[in-house]
mmCIF file of C-alpha atoms in Angstrom:
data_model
loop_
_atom_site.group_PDB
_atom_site.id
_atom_site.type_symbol
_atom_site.label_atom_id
_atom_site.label_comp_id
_atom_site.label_asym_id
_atom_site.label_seq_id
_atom_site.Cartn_x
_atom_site.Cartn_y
_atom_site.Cartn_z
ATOM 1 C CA UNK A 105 -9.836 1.389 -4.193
ATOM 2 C CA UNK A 106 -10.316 -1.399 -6.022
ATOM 3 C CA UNK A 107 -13.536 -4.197 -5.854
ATOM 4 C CA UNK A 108 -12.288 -7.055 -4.189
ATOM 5 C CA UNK A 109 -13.855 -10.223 -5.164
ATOM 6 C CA UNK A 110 -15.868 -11.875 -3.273
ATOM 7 C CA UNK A 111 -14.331 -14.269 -0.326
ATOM 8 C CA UNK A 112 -15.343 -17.579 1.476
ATOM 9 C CA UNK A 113 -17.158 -17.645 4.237
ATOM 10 C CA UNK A 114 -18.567 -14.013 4.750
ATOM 11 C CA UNK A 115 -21.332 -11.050 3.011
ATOM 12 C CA UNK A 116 -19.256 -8.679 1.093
ATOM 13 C CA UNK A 117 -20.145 -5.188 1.408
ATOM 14 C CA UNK A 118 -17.941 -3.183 -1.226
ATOM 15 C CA UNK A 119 -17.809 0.977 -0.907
ATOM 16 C CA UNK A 120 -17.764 2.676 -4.270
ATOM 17 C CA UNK A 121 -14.671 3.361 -5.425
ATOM 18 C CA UNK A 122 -13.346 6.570 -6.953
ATOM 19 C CA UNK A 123 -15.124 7.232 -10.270
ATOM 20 C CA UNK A 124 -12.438 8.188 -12.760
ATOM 21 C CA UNK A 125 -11.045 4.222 -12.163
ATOM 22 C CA UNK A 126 -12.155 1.230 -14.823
ATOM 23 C CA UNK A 127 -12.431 -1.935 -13.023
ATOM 24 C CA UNK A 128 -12.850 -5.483 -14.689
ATOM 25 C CA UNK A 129 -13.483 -8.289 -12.634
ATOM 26 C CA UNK A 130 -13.928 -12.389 -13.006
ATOM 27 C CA UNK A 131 -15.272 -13.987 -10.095
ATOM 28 C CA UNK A 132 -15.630 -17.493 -9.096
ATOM 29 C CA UNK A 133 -18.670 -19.442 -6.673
ATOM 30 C CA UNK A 134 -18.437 -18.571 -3.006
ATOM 31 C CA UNK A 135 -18.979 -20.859 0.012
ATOM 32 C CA UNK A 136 -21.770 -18.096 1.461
ATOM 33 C CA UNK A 137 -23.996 -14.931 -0.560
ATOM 34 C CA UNK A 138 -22.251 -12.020 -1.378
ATOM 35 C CA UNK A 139 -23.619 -8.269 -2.335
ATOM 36 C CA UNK A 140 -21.674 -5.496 -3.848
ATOM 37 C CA UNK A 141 -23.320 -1.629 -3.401
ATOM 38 C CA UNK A 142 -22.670 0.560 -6.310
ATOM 39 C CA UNK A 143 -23.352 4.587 -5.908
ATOM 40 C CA UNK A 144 -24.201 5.611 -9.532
ATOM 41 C CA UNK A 145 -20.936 6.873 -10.430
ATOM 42 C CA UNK A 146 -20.090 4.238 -13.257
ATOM 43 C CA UNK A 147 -21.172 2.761 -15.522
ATOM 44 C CA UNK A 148 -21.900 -0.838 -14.380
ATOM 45 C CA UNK A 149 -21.951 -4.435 -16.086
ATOM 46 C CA UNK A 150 -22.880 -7.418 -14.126
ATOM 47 C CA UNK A 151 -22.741 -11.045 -15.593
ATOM 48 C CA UNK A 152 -23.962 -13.407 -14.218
ATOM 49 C CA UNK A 153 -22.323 -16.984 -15.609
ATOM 50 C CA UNK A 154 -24.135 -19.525 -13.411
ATOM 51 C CA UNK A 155 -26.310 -19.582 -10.299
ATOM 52 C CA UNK A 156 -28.544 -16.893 -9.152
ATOM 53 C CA UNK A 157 -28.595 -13.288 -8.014
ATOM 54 C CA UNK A 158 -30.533 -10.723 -6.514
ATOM 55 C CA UNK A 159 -30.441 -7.027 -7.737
ATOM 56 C CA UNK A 160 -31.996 -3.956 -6.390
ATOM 57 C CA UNK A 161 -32.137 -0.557 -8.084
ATOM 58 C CA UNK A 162 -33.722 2.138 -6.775
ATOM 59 C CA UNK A 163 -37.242 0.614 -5.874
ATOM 60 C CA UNK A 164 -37.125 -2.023 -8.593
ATOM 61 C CA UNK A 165 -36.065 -5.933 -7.513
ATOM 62 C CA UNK A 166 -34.975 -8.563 -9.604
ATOM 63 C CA UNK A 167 -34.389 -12.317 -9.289
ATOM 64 C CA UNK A 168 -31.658 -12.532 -11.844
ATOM 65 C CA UNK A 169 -30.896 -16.628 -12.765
ATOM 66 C CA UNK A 170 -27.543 -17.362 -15.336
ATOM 67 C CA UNK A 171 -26.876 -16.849 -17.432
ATOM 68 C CA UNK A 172 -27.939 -13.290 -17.504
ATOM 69 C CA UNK A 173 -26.334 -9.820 -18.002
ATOM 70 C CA UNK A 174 -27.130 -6.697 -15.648
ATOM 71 C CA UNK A 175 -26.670 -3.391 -16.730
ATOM 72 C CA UNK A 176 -27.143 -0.261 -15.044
ATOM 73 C CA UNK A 177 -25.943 2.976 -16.672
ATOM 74 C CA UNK A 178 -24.033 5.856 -14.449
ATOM 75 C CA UNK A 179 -26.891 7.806 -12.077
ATOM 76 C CA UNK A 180 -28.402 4.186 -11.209
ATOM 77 C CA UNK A 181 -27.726 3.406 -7.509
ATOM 78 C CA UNK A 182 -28.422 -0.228 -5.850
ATOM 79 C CA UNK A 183 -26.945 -3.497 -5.078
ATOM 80 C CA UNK A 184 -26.643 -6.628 -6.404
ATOM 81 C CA UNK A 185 -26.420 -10.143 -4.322
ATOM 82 C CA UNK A 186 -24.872 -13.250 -5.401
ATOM 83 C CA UNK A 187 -26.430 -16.732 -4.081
ATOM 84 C CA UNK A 188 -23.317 -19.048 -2.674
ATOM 85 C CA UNK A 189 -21.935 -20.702 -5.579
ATOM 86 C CA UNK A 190 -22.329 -17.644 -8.274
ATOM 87 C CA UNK A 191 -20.010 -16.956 -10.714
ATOM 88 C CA UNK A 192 -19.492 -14.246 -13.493
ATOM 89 C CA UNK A 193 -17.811 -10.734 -13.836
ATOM 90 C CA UNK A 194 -18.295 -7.249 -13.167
ATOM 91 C CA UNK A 195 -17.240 -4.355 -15.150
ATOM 92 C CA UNK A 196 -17.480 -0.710 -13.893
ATOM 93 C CA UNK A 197 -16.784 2.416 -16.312
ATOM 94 C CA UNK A 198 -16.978 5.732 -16.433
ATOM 95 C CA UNK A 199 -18.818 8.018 -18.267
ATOM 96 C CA UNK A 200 -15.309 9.440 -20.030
ATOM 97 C CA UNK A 201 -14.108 6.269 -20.817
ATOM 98 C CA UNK A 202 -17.214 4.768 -22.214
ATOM 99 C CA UNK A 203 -17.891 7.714 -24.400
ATOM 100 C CA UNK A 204 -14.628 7.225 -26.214
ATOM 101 C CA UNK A 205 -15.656 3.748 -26.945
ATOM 102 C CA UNK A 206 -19.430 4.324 -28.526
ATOM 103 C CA UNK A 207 -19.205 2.668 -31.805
ATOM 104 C CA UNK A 208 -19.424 4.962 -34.372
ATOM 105 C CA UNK A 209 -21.392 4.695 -37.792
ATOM 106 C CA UNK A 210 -25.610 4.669 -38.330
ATOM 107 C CA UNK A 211 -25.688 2.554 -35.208
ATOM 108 C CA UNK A 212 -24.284 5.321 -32.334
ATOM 109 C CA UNK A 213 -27.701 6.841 -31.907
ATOM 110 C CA UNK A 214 -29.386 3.475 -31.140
ATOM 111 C CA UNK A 215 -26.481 2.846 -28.866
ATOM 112 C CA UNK A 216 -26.713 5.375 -27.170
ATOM 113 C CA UNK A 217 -29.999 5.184 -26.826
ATOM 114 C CA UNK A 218 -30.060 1.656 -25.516
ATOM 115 C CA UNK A 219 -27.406 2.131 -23.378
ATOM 116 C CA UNK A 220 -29.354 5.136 -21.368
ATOM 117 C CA UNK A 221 -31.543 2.518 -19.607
ATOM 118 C CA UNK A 222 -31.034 -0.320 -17.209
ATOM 119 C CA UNK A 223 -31.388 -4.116 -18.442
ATOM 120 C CA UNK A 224 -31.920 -6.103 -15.571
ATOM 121 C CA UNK A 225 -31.331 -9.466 -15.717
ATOM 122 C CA UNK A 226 -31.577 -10.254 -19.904
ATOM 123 C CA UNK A 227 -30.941 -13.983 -20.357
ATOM 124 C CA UNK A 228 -28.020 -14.858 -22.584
ATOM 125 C CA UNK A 229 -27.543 -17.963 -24.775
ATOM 126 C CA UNK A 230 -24.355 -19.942 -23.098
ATOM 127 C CA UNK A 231 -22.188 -18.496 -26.170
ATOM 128 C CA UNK A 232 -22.986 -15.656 -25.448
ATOM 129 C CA UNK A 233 -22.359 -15.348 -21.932
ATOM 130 C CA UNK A 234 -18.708 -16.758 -22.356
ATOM 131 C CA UNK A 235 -18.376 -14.575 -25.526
ATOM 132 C CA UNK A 236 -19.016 -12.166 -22.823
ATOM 133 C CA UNK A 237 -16.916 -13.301 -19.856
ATOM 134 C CA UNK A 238 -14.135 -13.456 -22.465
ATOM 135 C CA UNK A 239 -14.184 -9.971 -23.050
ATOM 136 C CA UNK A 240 -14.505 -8.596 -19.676
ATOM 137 C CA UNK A 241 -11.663 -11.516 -18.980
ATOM 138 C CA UNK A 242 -9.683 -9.712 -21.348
ATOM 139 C CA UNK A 243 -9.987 -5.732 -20.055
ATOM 140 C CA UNK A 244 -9.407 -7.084 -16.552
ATOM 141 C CA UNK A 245 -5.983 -8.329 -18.083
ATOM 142 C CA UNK A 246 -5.215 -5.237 -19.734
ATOM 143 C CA UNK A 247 -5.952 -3.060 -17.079
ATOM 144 C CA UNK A 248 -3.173 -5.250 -15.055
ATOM 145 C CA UNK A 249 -0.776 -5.825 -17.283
ATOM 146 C CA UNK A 250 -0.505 -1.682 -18.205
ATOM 147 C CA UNK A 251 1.072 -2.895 -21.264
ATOM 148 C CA UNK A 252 1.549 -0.071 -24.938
ATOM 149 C CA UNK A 253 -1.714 0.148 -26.395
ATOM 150 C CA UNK A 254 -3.703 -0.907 -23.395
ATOM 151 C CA UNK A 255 -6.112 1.730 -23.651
ATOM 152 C CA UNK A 256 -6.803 0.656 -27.207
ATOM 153 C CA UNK A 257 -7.639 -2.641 -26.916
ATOM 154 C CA UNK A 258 -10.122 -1.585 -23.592
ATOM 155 C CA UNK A 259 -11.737 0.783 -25.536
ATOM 156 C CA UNK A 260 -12.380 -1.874 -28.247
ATOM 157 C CA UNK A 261 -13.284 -4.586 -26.270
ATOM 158 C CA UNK A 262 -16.154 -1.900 -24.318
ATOM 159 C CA UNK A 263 -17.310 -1.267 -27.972
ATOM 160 C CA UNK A 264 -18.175 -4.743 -28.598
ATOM 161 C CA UNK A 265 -19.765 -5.261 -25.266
ATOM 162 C CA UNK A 266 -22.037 -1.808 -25.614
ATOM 163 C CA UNK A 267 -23.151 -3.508 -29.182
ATOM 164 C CA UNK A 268 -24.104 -6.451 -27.367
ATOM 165 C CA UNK A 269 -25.723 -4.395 -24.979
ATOM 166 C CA UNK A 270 -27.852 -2.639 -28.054
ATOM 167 C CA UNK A 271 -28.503 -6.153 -29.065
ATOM 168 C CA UNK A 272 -29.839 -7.184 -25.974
ATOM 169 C CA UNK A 273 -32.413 -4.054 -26.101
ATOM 170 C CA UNK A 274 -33.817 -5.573 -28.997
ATOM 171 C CA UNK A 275 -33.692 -2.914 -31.531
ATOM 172 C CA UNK A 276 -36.620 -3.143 -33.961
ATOM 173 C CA UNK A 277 -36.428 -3.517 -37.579
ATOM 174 C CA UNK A 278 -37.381 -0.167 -37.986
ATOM 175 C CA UNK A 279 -35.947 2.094 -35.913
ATOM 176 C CA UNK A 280 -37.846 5.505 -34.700
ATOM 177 C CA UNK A 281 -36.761 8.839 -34.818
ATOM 178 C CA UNK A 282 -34.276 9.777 -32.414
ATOM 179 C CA UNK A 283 -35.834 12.853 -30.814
ATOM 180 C CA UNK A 284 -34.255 16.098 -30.519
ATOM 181 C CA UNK A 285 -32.980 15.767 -27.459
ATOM 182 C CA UNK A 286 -31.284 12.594 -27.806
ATOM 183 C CA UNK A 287 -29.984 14.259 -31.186
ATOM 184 C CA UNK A 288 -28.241 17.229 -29.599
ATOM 185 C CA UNK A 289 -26.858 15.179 -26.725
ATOM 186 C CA UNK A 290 -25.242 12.983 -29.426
ATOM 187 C CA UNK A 291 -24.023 15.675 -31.805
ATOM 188 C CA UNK A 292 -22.362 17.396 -28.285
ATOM 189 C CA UNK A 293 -20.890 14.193 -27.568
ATOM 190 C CA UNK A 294 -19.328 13.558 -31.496
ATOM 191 C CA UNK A 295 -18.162 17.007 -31.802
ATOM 192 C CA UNK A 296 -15.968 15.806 -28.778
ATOM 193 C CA UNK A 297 -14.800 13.094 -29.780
ATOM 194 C CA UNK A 298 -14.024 14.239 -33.784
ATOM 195 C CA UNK A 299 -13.528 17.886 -33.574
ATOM 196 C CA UNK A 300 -9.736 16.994 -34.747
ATOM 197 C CA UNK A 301 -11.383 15.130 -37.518
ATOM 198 C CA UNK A 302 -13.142 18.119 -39.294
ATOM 199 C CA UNK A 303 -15.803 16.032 -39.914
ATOM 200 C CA UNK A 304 -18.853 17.149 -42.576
ATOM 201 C CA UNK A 305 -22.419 18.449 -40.895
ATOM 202 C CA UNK A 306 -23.581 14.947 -43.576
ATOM 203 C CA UNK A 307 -20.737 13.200 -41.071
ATOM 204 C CA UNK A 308 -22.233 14.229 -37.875
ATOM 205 C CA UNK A 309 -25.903 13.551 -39.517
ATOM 206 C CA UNK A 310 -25.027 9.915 -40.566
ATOM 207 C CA UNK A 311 -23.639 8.691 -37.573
ATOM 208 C CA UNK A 312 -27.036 10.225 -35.961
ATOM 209 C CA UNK A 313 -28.810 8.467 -38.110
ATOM 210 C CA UNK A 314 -30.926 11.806 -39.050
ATOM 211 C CA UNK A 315 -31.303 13.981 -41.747
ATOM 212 C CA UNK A 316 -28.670 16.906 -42.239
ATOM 213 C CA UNK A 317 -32.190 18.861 -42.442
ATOM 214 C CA UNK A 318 -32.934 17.468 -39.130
ATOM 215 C CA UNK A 319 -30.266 17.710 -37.232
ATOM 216 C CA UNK A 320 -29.454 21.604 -38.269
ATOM 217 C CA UNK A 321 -33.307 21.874 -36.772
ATOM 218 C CA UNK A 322 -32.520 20.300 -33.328
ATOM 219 C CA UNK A 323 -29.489 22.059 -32.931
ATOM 220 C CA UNK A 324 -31.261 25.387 -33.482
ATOM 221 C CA UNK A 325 -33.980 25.236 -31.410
ATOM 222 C CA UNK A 326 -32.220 24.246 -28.956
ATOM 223 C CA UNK A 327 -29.098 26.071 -28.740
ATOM 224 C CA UNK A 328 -29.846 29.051 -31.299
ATOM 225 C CA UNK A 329 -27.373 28.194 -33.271
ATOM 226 C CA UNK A 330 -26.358 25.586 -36.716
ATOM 227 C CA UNK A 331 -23.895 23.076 -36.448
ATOM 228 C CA UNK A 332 -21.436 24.743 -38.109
ATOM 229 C CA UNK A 333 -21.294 27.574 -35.712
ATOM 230 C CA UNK A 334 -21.271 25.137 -32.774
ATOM 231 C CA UNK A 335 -18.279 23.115 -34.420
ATOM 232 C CA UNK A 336 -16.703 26.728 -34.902
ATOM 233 C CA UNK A 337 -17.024 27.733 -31.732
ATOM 234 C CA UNK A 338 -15.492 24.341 -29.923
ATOM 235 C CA UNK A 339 -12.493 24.382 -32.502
ATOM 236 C CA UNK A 340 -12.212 28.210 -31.178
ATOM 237 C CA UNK A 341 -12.052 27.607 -27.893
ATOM 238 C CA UNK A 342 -9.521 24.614 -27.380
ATOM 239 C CA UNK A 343 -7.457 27.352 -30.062
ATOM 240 C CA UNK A 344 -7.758 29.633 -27.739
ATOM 241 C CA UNK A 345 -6.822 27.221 -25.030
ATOM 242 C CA UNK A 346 -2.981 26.544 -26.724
ATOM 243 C CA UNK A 347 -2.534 30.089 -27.934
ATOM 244 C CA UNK A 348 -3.029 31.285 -24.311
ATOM 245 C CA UNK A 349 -1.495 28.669 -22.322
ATOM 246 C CA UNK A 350 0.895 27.080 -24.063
ATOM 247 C CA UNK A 351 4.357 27.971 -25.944
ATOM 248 C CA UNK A 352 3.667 25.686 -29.286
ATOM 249 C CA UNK A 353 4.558 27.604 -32.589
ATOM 250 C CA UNK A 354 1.006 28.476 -34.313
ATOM 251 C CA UNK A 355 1.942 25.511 -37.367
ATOM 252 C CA UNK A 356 2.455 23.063 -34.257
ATOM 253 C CA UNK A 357 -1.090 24.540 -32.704
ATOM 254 C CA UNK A 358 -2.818 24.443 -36.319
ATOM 255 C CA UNK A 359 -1.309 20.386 -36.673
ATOM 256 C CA UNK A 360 -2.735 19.700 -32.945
ATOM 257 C CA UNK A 361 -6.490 20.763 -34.569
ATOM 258 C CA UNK A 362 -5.996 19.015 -37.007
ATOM 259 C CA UNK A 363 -5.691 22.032 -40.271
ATOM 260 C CA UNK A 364 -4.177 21.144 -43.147
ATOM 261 C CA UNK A 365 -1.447 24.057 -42.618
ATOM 262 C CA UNK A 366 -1.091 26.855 -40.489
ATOM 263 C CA UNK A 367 -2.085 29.568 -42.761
ATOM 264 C CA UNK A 368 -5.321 27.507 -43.426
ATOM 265 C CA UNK A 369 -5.298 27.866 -39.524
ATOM 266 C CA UNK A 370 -4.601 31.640 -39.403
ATOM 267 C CA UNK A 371 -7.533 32.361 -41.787
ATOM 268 C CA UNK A 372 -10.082 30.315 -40.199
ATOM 269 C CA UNK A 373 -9.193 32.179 -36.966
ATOM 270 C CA UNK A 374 -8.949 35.545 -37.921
ATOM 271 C CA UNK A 375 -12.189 35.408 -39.606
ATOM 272 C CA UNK A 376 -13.860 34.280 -36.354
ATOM 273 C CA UNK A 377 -12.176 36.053 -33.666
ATOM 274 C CA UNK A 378 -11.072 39.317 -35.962
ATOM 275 C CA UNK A 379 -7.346 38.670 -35.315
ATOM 276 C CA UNK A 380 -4.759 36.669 -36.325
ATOM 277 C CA UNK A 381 -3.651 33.434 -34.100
ATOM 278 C CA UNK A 382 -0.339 35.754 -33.483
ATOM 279 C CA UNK A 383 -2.316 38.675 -32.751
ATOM 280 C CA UNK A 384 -4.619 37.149 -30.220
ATOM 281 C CA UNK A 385 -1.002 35.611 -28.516
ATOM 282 C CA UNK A 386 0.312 39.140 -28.315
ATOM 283 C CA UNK A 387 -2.815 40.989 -26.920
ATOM 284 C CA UNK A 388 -2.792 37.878 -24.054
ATOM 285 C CA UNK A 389 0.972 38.824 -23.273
ATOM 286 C CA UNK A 390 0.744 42.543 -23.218
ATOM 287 C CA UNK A 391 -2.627 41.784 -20.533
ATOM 288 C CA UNK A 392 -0.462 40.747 -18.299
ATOM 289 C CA UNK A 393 2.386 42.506 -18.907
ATOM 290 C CA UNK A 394 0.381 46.224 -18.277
ATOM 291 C CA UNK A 395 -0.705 45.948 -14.582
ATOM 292 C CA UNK A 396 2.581 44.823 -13.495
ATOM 293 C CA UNK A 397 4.148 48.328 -15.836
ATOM 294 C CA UNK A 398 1.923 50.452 -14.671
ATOM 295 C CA UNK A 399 2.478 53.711 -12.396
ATOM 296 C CA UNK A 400 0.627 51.875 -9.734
ATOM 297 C CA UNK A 401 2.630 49.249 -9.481
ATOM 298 C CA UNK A 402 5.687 51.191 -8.874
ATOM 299 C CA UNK A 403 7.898 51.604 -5.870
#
């Protein structure tokens, strides 16, 4: 169910709504304080235009005075309370949806990076903050309207607001190491997003912002195996996934992956799984054809 702004006259007290569901929100001074509860299940933006706020998160409290931005990543729960008079926007998004819209490039690791902490309460210049307001002003429309390409523009509008967000965590000059960890969390999350692509192990290192050297390290001690074999193996699967469940010719399966043709298609799967993409099809049909032709199954 949707947030509902906040109303004259009484405390709101919002219950988290379900967590597959972007919400955008402007909202405008109230005659009395109002509080919204989120549960961790979003991703959550809070901007705070003019007046003051309150927020709590977890054990940590913050006066928050506007112009100011809140953000507290998915996993964070608390609550936030707006003084009478307050005004601003709220944006909640999840995980899903805000993965699509990481900016790509030598910046995504910092991103992400920046992004996996809470800011709480990071004064804005006033440009800024309606820059800001604009933008969340903007999804909120989108998301009503439903219009073609909706999706699109939301997903481009989050990008600029998670750059801002990177921005706002005051990224040094020189930028450290990402460490393993945060380099195999981020190759798992662009293999996702641009398996389709067929992108280069150099691809996949550049947008980390790491070494090809380096990230074929991470990804071995931490998962056994290279790149390569991990990019393999996802391509394999979501194969496997239309040869078994769906009725697409193999060319139509081998355009859907994004191969060139379908006999480029056919050899890269043979030589992984041992059998051809029409092979594979037929042993999955005959499976389930033999237990229902079988003596036992017969009158």
């Amino acid at each position: 169910m949707p947030i509902t702004p906040p109303v004259k006259n009484a405390a709101l007290h919002v219950p988290a709504p379900p967590p597959a569901s972007i919400e955008a929100r402007l909202f405008h001074g109230a005659l009395s304080h109002s509080e919204w509860t989120f549960r961790g299940t979003r991703n959550r933006i809070f901007l705070i235009g003019s007046g003051a706020a309150h927020i709590r998160l977890g054990r940590r409290e913050v006066p928050l005075a506007g112009p100011a931005i809140v953000w507290a990543p998915a996993g964070e729960k608390g609550s936030i309370l707006f003084d009478a008079g307050a005004e601003g926007a709220s944006l909640a998004v999840p995980d899903v949806t805000l993965g699509s819209a990481m900016p790509t490039g030598a910046v995504f690791a910092q991103v992400r990076e920046a992004i996996a902490r809470p800011i709480l309460g990071s004064r804005l210049p006033f440009s800024d903050a309606r820059r800001m307001l604009s933008t969340i002003a903007t999804i909120e429309q989108e998301l009503k309207a439903g219009q073609p390409g909706a999706q699109e523009v939301i997903r481009h509008h989050l990008a600029l607001l998670l750059l801002a967000i990177w921005r706002l965590a005051e990224p040094a000059a020189d930028q450290p190491q990402p460490s393993p960890r945060a380099i195999v969390r981020g190759f798992v999350h662009l293999v996702e997003l641009h398996i389709r692509d067929h992108w280069t192990i150099p691809d996949y290192a550049n947008a980390l912002g790491v070494t090809t050297h380096r990230l074929t390290s991470a990804i071995r001690r931490a998962t056994g195996r290279t790149p390569m074999e991990i990019i393999h193996g996802r391509l394999m699967a979501e194969a496997a996934i239309l040869l078994d469940g769906s009725a697409l010719q193999i060319a139509e399966i081998a355009e859907a992956l994004g191969f060139k043709d379908a006999a480029y298609f056919s050899r890269f799967f043979k030589r992984i799984a041992g059998v051809s993409p029409r092979a594979h099809r037929q042993g999955v049909a005959l499976k389930k054809i033999r237990p229902e032709t079988s003596y036992a199954a017969w009158p």
